[in-house]
XYZ file of C-alpha atoms in Angstrom:
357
model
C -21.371 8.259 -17.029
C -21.271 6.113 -19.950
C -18.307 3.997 -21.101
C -17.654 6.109 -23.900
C -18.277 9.389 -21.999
C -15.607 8.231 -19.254
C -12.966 7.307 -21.837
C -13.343 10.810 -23.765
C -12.749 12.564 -20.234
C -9.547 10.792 -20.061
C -8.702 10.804 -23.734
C -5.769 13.434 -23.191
C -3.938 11.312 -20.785
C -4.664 7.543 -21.719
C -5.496 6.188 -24.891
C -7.689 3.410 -24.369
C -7.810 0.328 -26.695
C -10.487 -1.346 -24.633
C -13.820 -0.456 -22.381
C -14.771 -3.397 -20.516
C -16.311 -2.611 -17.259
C -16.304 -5.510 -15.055
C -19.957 -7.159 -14.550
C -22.669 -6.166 -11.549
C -21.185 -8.319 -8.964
C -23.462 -10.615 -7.648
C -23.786 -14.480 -5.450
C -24.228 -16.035 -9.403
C -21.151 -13.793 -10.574
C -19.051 -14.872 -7.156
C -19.939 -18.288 -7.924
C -18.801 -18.246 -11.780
C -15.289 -16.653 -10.758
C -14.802 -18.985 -8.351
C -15.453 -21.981 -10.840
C -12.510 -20.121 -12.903
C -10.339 -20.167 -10.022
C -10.842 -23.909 -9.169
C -10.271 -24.726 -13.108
C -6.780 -23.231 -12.706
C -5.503 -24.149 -9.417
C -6.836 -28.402 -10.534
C -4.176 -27.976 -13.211
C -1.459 -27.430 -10.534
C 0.201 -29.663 -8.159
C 0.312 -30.207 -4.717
C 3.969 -28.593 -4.464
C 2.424 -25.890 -6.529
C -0.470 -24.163 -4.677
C 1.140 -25.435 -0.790
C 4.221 -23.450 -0.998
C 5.062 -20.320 0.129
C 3.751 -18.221 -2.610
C 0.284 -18.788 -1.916
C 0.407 -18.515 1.789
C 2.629 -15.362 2.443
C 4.736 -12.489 1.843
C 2.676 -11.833 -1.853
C 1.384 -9.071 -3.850
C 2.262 -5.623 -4.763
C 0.492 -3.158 -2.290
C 0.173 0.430 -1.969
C 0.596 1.575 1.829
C -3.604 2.328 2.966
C -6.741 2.806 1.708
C -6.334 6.413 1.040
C -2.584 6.746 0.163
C -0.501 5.063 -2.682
C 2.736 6.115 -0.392
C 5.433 4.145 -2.804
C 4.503 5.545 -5.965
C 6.614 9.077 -5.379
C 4.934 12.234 -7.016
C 1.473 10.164 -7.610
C 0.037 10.400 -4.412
C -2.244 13.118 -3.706
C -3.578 13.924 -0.310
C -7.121 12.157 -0.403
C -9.995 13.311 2.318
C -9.474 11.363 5.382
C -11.854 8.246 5.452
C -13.381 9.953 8.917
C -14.240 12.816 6.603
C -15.546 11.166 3.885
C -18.363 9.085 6.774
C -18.630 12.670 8.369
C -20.559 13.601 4.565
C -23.329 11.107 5.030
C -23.040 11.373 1.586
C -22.983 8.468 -0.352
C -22.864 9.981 -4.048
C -19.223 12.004 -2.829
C -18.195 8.245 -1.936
C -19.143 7.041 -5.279
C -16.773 9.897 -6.672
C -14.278 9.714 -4.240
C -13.964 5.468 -4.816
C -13.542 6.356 -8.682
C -10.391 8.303 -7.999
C -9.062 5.768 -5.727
C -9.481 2.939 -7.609
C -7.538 4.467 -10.323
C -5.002 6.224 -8.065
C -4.371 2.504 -6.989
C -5.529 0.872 -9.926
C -2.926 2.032 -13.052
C 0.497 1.610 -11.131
C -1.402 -1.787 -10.515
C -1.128 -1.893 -6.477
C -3.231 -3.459 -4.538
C -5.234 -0.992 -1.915
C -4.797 -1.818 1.687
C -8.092 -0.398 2.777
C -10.823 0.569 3.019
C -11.077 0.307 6.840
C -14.506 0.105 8.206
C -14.383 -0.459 12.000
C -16.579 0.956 14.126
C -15.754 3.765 16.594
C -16.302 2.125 19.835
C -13.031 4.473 21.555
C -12.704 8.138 20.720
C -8.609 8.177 21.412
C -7.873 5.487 19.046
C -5.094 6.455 17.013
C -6.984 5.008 13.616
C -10.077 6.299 13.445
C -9.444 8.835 10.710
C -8.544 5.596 8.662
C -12.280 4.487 9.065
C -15.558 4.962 7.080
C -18.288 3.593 9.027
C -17.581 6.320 12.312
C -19.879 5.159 15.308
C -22.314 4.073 12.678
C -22.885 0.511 11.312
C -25.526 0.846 9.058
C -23.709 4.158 7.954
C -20.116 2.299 7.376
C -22.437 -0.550 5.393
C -23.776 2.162 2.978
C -20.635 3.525 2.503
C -18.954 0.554 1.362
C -22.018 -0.356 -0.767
C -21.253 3.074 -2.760
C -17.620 2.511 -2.339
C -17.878 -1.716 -4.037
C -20.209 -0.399 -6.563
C -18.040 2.235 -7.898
C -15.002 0.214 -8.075
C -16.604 -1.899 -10.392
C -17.967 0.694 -12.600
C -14.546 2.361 -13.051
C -13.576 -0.565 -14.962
C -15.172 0.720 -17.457
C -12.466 3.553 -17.830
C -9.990 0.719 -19.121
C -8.322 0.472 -16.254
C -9.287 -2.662 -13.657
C -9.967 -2.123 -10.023
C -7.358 -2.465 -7.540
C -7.842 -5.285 -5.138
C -9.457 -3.883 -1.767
C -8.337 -4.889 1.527
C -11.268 -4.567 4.161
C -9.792 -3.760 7.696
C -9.539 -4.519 10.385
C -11.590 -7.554 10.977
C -12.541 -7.424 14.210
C -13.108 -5.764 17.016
C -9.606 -3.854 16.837
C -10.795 -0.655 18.582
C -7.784 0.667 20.121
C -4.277 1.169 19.164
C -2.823 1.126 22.399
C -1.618 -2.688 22.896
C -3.560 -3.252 20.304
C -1.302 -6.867 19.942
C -1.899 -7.767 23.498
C -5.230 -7.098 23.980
C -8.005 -9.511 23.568
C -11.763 -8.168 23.025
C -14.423 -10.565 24.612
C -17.523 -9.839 22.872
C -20.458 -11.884 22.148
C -21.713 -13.213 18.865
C -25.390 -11.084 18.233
C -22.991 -8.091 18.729
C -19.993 -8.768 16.472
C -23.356 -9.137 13.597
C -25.221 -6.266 14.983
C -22.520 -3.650 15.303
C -18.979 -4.906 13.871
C -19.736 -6.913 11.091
C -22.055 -5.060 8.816
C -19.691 -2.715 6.887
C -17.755 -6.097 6.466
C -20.654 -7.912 5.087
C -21.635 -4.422 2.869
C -18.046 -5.119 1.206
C -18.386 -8.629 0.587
C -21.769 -8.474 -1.069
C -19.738 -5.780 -3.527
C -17.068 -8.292 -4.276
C -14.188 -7.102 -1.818
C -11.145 -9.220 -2.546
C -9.646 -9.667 0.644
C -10.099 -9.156 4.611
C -7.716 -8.145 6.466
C -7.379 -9.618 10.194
C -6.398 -7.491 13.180
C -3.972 -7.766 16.112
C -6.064 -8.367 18.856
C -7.106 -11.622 20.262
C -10.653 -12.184 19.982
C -12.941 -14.138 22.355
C -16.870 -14.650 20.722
C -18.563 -15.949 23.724
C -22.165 -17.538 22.063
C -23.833 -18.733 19.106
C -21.558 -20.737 17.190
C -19.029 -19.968 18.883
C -16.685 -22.061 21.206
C -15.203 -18.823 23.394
C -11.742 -20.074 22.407
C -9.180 -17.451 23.241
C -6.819 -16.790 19.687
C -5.730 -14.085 17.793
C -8.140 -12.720 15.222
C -5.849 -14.444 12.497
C -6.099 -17.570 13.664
C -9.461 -17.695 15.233
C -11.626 -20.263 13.939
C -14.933 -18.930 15.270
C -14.546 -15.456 13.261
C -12.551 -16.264 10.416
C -13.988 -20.004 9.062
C -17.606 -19.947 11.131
C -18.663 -16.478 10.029
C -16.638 -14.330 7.869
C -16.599 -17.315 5.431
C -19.147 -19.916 6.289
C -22.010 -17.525 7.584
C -21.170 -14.275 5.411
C -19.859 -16.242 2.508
C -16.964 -14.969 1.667
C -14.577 -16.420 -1.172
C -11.364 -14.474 -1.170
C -8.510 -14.582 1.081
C -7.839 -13.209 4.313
C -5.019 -11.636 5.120
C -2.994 -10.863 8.182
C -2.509 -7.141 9.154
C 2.037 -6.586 9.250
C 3.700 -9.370 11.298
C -0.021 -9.828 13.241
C 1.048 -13.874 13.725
C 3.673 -12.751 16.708
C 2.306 -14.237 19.948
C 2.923 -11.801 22.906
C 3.149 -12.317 26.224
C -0.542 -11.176 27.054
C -1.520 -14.460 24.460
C -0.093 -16.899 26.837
C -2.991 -19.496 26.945
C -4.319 -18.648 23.517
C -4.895 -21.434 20.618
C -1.663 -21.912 18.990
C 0.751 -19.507 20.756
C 3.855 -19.555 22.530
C 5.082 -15.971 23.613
C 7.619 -15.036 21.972
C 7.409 -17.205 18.774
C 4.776 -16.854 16.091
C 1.498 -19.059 15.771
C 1.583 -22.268 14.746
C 1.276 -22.598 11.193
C -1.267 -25.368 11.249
C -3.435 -23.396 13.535
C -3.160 -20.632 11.325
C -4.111 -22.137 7.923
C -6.967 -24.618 9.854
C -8.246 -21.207 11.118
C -8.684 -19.524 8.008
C -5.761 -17.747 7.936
C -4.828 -17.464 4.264
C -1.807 -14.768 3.364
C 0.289 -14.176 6.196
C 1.992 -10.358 5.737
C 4.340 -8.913 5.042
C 7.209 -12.116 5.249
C 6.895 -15.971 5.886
C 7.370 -16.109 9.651
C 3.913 -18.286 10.830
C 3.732 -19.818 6.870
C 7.518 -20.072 6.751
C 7.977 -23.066 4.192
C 3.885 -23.222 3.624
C 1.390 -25.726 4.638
C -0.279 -28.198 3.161
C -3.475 -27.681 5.149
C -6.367 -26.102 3.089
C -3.919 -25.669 0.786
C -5.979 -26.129 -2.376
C -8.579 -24.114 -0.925
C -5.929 -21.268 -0.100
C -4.841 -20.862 -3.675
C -8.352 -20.907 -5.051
C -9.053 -17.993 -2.734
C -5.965 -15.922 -4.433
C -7.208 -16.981 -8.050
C -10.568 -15.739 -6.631
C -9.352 -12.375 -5.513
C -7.373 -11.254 -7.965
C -9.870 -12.724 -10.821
C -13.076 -11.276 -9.444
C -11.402 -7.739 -10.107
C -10.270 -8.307 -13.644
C -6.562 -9.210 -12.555
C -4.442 -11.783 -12.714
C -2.049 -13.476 -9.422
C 1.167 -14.024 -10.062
C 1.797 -12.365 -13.396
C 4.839 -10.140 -13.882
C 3.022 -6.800 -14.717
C -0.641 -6.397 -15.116
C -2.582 -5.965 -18.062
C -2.768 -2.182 -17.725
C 0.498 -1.660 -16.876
C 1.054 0.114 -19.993
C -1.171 2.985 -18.662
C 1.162 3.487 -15.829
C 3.244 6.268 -17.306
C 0.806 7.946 -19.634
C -1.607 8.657 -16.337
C 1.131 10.481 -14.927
C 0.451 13.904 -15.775
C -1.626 15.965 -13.865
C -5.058 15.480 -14.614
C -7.731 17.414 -13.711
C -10.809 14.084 -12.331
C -14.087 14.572 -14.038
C -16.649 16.388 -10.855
C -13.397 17.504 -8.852
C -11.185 20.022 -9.047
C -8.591 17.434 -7.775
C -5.644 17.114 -9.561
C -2.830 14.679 -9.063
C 0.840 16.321 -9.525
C 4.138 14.937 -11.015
C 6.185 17.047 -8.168
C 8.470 15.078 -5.529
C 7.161 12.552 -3.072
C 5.610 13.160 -0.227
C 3.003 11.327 2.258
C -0.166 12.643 3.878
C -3.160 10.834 5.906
């Protein structure tokens, strides 16, 4: 649907001043938004971009991929992400990604999904959180239809959320899911875990999230280090963002930094205390969630690099980092109202809170 055609849908609820829609995201469009994001962290200094604030405990984030949870009597009960790769259907993605990205989009949260691992264990407790089902190339489509239409909502006046991609990698289980460590070896992790990942990246996903397993890659590039997924150099700095390319942040999955017993041995743990921040950061490790317990104080290493990354995330989605409201805020209220979403008979309520998934 056209700019204008999207805007006249939603005419009754939000009067739009504005249609941009964000460009086709591309390696040359990557590349410019990342020359914006060096240009403004090179006017900061040191003190500036190593602190806290760009390493951890940042951003305003709704509670998963399908399900602003915080935002009480905006938060319909979306189709389960299992559902949605039950379809095969790529178009009902395309549809269902518009109404997420503005579910998440106008109170101006970021969206803590989508999740994309691949079913390798029927009984674990996340699956319904995941697109990609026992299918790779499925889960890579998926998020294809899923990048493409973020982008295109833009052109509604309202910007994109920023996306979260989870769980990166390997995180197949919930049951000691922070004890665990999954030994795999590197032709795998590309052939079967990685390519909803890369799917999202080349559609401009703005962050990874990393999971709470250890994570042992035995070949290729790898060294067969032991470490937790966010601190594991092999994963994190050798292919997510030297191989695949990516250029925004990654971010740790709720207090995943807290070395366990089972990580005895591992790069940069003690048991019982949380991984060495140094480690961390070297890593790849970029935003440490939800507090400052590895990145307590913040780090100079890859510092500049780190704050680039933020820049890069929030910029390549329209937004800005670190501002006090967005720059569609003022939508927030007027999108209230139940509104009926153009295709759907989906309507999102004013009624009290409640949470679904």
């Amino acid at each position: 649907m056209s700019c204008s055609g999207f805007a006249l849908v939603l005419a009754v609820v939000v009067r739009l001043t504005s249609c941009h829609e964000l460009p086709f995201f591309s390696s040359r469009e990557a590349d410019s938004v990342w020359r914006k994001a060096e240009d403004i962290v090179n006017g900061m200094s040191p003190g500036d971009y190593s602190g806290e604030h760009y390493a951890c405990g940042s951003g305003n984030w709704g509670d998963s991929g399908i399900l602003d949870e915080w935002d009480s009597g905006r938060s319909p009960c979306w189709p389960g992400s299992l559902n949605m790769a039950a379809s095969w259907d790529t178009e009902l993605m395309e549809r269902w990604s518009v109404e997420t990205a503005n579910e998440f989009g106008v109170p101006g949260r970021g969206q803590l999904g989508p999740g994309m691992n691949v079913a390798r264990f029927a009984w674990n407790g996340r699956l319904g959180e995941y697109h990609s089902g026992e299918d790779p190339y499925l889960g890579a489509k998926f998020m294809e239809a899923m990048m493409g239409a973020y982008r295109k909502s833009s052109g509604t006046g309202v910007m994109p959320p920023l996306q979260v991609a989870k769980h990166f990698i390997a995180n197949t289980m919930e049951r000691d899911r922070t004890s665990m460590t999954a030994k795999i070896d590197e032709r795998t992790l590309f052939e079967v875990y990685y390519p909803p990942f890369i799917a999202a990246i080349e559609g401009g996903v703005s962050a990874i999230m990393c999971s709470y397993n250890l994570v042992q890659c035995t070949s290729g590039m790898c060294t067969s280090e032991r470490a937790y997924a966010c601190a594991n150099d092999d994963i994190l700095n050798k292919h997510l963002k030297q191989t695949m390319g990516f250029k925004g942040i990654v971010m740790s999955d709720w207090d995943a930094t807290k070395c366990q017993p089972e990580s005895a041995g591992s790069k940069g743990c003690t048991p019982g205390h949380y991984v060495d921040k140094h480690v961390a950061a070297s890593a790849g490790l970029d935003l440490e969630m939800p507090a400052c317990m590895t990145m307590q104080g913040g780090t100079e290493v890859k510092a500049k690099e780190r704050a680039t990354r933020m820049w890069w995330a929030y910029l390549v989605q329209g937004r800005h980092f670190g501002r006090a409201s967005f720059r569609d805020a003022g939508l927030r209220e007027a999108y209230a109202p139940s509104v009926s979403a153009p295709h759907s008979n989906a309507t999102r309520g004013t009624g009290g809170g409640f949470f679904c998934w």
